Amino acid sequence: MIDCAELKKSGFIPQRQNGYFCLRVKITGGYVVSQNLAALSEVARIYGNGEVHLTSRQNIEIPFIALVNIENVREMLTKAGLSPITLGPSLRNITACQGTATCKNGLIDTQQLAKYLSENLTERNVLPYKFRIGLTGCHNNCLKIEKNDLGLKGGFIPEHRHEHCINCGICQRGCPTRAIIPGSPSLTIDSSKCVNCGSCLNHCPNECWAGQLGTVIFFGGRFDNQVQTSHNCFPIITEDKKLLIAINRCLDFYQKFGYKGERFNQTVTRLSWAKFDQFILEA
Ligand code: SF4
Ligand code: SF4
Ligand code: SF4
């Protein structure tokens, strides 16, 4: 008797065509080295129908794996250092944009952070339901993190270095919230208006901006049969250690209070955002 539910949990998803499975391979942050691409191509050529599909969460799916070939495919993946994704009530593949790895707008190293979180949150495999994390390197928000249960966005706490400023006005025109106020002898920042977008840092021709890079956390988004935009409840975080504490605490909350089958947003809405904020701040 074939246990399709178990196969699905381990990344082999039954297709509508009887006897065939789509293998979903975990690709953290959407980056895959060329040797692994070659290995995946081999799996698709030998055991699939020669095609792969890129999923909406940056994984690679290989369709038309016959049941009889699943063990051989598992072996090929292990040799290549790849693994199928875990489905079911668990932390799903962490998605990320390019960030500072290659993008000149990037404020944080989303790729390194995705790998770090993927390695450090692995024990989170018994949650009430699926939980998605997405990382985006700056306010351009290419990854649209508000649709994730937990989203991380690169940010910047600006500090102006007057001595280099030539008063060109580029930073003021580019500031989305008009937080930069022109003045003599130098401009000032209205921190109540600043949204930490980093545009001033990225566009100044004279490197006049010092300050701190950091990460802004958004909680409770989802984008499936219901759509909810996530909340940003806390100021920008500048230490990785604190960031990890906040993420772990969020997962603790979900694990502790979530009902089976309930999405994170539903758990927090049922118990109140105030309770959630308090729970995070206690850490
Ligand atoms: S979100 Fe920012 S850092 Fe990431 S790819 Fe887009 S522009 Fe680059
Ligand atoms: S970080 Fe963004 S919002 Fe803040 S002052 Fe610079 S440009 Fe304006
Ligand atoms: S962009 Fe740089 S040089 Fe130009 S006004 Fe702003 S801080 Fe000064």
mmCIF file of C-alpha atoms in Angstrom, residues 127-260:
data_model
loop_
_atom_site.group_PDB
_atom_site.id
_atom_site.type_symbol
_atom_site.label_atom_id
_atom_site.label_comp_id
_atom_site.label_asym_id
_atom_site.label_seq_id
_atom_site.Cartn_x
_atom_site.Cartn_y
_atom_site.Cartn_z
ATOM 1 C CA LEU A 127 3.920 23.917 13.980
ATOM 2 C CA PRO A 128 0.102 24.263 13.879
ATOM 3 C CA TYR A 129 0.305 24.759 10.133
ATOM 4 C CA LYS A 130 2.679 25.975 7.441
ATOM 5 C CA PHE A 131 4.780 29.033 8.231
ATOM 6 C CA ARG A 132 6.482 31.127 5.574
ATOM 7 C CA ILE A 133 9.445 33.469 5.915
ATOM 8 C CA GLY A 134 10.578 35.854 3.184
ATOM 9 C CA LEU A 135 13.516 38.297 3.053
ATOM 10 C CA THR A 136 13.863 41.391 0.940
ATOM 11 C CA GLY A 137 16.990 43.537 0.820
ATOM 12 C CA CYS A 138 15.465 47.026 0.715
ATOM 13 C CA HIS A 139 12.252 49.020 0.510
ATOM 14 C CA ASN A 140 11.849 48.247 -3.195
ATOM 15 C CA ASN A 141 10.449 45.042 -1.721
ATOM 16 C CA CYS A 142 11.006 42.837 -4.771
ATOM 17 C CA LEU A 143 10.087 39.794 -2.672
ATOM 18 C CA LYS A 144 6.795 41.317 -1.455
ATOM 19 C CA ILE A 145 7.415 40.184 2.078
ATOM 20 C CA GLU A 146 4.059 41.342 3.446
ATOM 21 C CA LYS A 147 2.518 38.176 2.010
ATOM 22 C CA ASN A 148 4.637 36.006 4.342
ATOM 23 C CA ASP A 149 3.832 34.914 7.887
ATOM 24 C CA LEU A 150 7.077 36.623 8.795
ATOM 25 C CA GLY A 151 8.870 39.052 6.506
ATOM 26 C CA LEU A 152 12.264 40.713 6.899
ATOM 27 C CA LYS A 153 13.238 43.884 5.092
ATOM 28 C CA GLY A 154 16.601 45.631 4.949
ATOM 29 C CA GLY A 155 16.641 49.102 6.459
ATOM 30 C CA PHE A 156 18.890 51.989 7.454
ATOM 31 C CA ILE A 157 18.995 54.401 10.408
ATOM 32 C CA PRO A 158 20.424 57.533 8.798
ATOM 33 C CA GLU A 159 23.046 59.804 10.278
ATOM 34 C CA HIS A 160 24.198 62.759 8.212
ATOM 35 C CA ARG A 161 27.904 63.668 7.866
ATOM 36 C CA HIS A 162 27.740 67.409 7.340
ATOM 37 C CA GLU A 163 31.343 67.896 6.403
ATOM 38 C CA HIS A 164 31.013 66.151 3.002
ATOM 39 C CA CYS A 165 27.649 67.601 1.989
ATOM 40 C CA ILE A 166 27.507 69.773 -1.161
ATOM 41 C CA ASN A 167 23.779 70.564 -0.724
ATOM 42 C CA CYS A 168 22.829 69.023 -4.065
ATOM 43 C CA GLY A 169 19.319 68.127 -2.790
ATOM 44 C CA ILE A 170 19.294 64.597 -4.267
ATOM 45 C CA CYS A 171 18.586 62.944 -0.916
ATOM 46 C CA GLN A 172 15.693 65.315 -0.151
ATOM 47 C CA ARG A 173 14.047 64.731 -3.504
ATOM 48 C CA GLY A 174 14.467 60.956 -3.145
ATOM 49 C CA CYS A 175 13.215 60.676 0.431
ATOM 50 C CA PRO A 176 9.732 59.098 0.160
ATOM 51 C CA THR A 177 8.426 60.691 3.377
ATOM 52 C CA ARG A 178 10.086 64.099 3.130
ATOM 53 C CA ALA A 179 11.979 63.340 6.345
ATOM 54 C CA ILE A 180 15.076 65.267 5.238
ATOM 55 C CA ILE A 181 14.743 68.948 5.995
ATOM 56 C CA PRO A 182 17.023 71.410 4.184
ATOM 57 C CA GLY A 183 18.695 73.985 6.399
ATOM 58 C CA SER A 184 21.814 75.872 7.238
ATOM 59 C CA PRO A 185 24.557 74.985 8.083
ATOM 60 C CA SER A 186 23.303 71.502 7.215
ATOM 61 C CA LEU A 187 20.205 69.480 6.616
ATOM 62 C CA THR A 188 18.439 67.623 9.446
ATOM 63 C CA ILE A 189 16.341 64.472 9.669
ATOM 64 C CA ASP A 190 12.862 64.286 11.152
ATOM 65 C CA SER A 191 13.182 60.796 12.647
ATOM 66 C CA SER A 192 9.428 60.606 13.283
ATOM 67 C CA LYS A 193 8.932 60.606 9.509
ATOM 68 C CA CYS A 194 11.890 58.423 8.550
ATOM 69 C CA VAL A 195 10.868 54.938 7.353
ATOM 70 C CA ASN A 196 14.477 53.630 7.254
ATOM 71 C CA CYS A 197 14.352 53.068 3.494
ATOM 72 C CA GLY A 198 18.039 53.836 2.824
ATOM 73 C CA SER A 199 17.358 55.898 -0.306
ATOM 74 C CA CYS A 200 19.534 58.743 1.076
ATOM 75 C CA LEU A 201 22.412 56.303 1.622
ATOM 76 C CA ASN A 202 22.135 54.759 -1.828
ATOM 77 C CA HIS A 203 21.794 57.948 -3.851
ATOM 78 C CA CYS A 204 24.123 60.494 -2.263
ATOM 79 C CA PRO A 205 26.959 61.283 -4.709
ATOM 80 C CA ASN A 206 29.322 62.235 -1.872
ATOM 81 C CA GLU A 207 29.003 59.438 0.698
ATOM 82 C CA CYS A 208 27.513 61.787 3.290
ATOM 83 C CA TRP A 209 25.514 59.138 5.118
ATOM 84 C CA ALA A 210 26.779 57.076 7.996
ATOM 85 C CA GLY A 211 24.366 55.361 10.373
ATOM 86 C CA GLN A 212 23.347 51.778 10.965
ATOM 87 C CA LEU A 213 22.004 49.079 8.709
ATOM 88 C CA GLY A 214 19.343 46.817 10.139
ATOM 89 C CA THR A 215 16.261 44.716 9.556
ATOM 90 C CA VAL A 216 12.586 45.533 9.909
ATOM 91 C CA ILE A 217 10.277 42.647 10.823
ATOM 92 C CA PHE A 218 6.724 42.232 9.541
ATOM 93 C CA PHE A 219 4.417 39.698 11.168
ATOM 94 C CA GLY A 220 1.271 37.909 10.077
ATOM 95 C CA GLY A 221 0.903 38.233 6.312
ATOM 96 C CA ARG A 222 -0.627 35.615 4.065
ATOM 97 C CA PHE A 223 -1.548 35.367 0.418
ATOM 98 C CA ASP A 224 -3.529 32.248 -0.401
ATOM 99 C CA ASN A 225 -7.263 31.600 -0.115
ATOM 100 C CA GLN A 226 -7.287 34.618 2.199
ATOM 101 C CA VAL A 227 -5.195 37.753 1.865
ATOM 102 C CA GLN A 228 -3.786 39.591 4.900
ATOM 103 C CA THR A 229 -1.061 42.212 4.925
ATOM 104 C CA SER A 230 1.496 41.837 7.674
ATOM 105 C CA HIS A 231 2.088 44.217 10.601
ATOM 106 C CA ASN A 232 5.285 46.021 11.481
ATOM 107 C CA CYS A 233 5.097 46.266 15.277
ATOM 108 C CA PHE A 234 8.705 46.985 16.258
ATOM 109 C CA PRO A 235 11.486 49.412 15.412
ATOM 110 C CA ILE A 236 14.308 48.367 13.104
ATOM 111 C CA ILE A 237 16.674 45.759 14.635
ATOM 112 C CA THR A 238 20.417 46.244 14.157
ATOM 113 C CA GLU A 239 21.794 43.115 15.869
ATOM 114 C CA ASP A 240 21.515 39.638 14.332
ATOM 115 C CA LYS A 241 21.255 38.106 17.800
ATOM 116 C CA LYS A 242 18.157 40.170 18.609
ATOM 117 C CA LEU A 243 16.694 39.376 15.228
ATOM 118 C CA LEU A 244 17.021 35.648 15.851
ATOM 119 C CA ILE A 245 15.462 36.031 19.314
ATOM 120 C CA ALA A 246 12.469 37.892 17.840
ATOM 121 C CA ILE A 247 11.954 35.273 15.097
ATOM 122 C CA ASN A 248 12.250 32.379 17.539
ATOM 123 C CA ARG A 249 9.869 34.087 19.913
ATOM 124 C CA CYS A 250 7.326 34.550 17.129
ATOM 125 C CA LEU A 251 7.565 30.838 16.292
ATOM 126 C CA ASP A 252 7.271 29.995 20.031
ATOM 127 C CA PHE A 253 4.052 32.010 20.169
ATOM 128 C CA TYR A 254 2.603 30.178 17.170
ATOM 129 C CA GLN A 255 3.676 26.780 18.498
ATOM 130 C CA LYS A 256 2.299 27.498 21.961
ATOM 131 C CA PHE A 257 -1.022 29.174 21.150
ATOM 132 C CA GLY A 258 -1.938 28.122 17.591
ATOM 133 C CA TYR A 259 -4.696 25.586 17.016
ATOM 134 C CA LYS A 260 -3.961 22.743 14.644
#
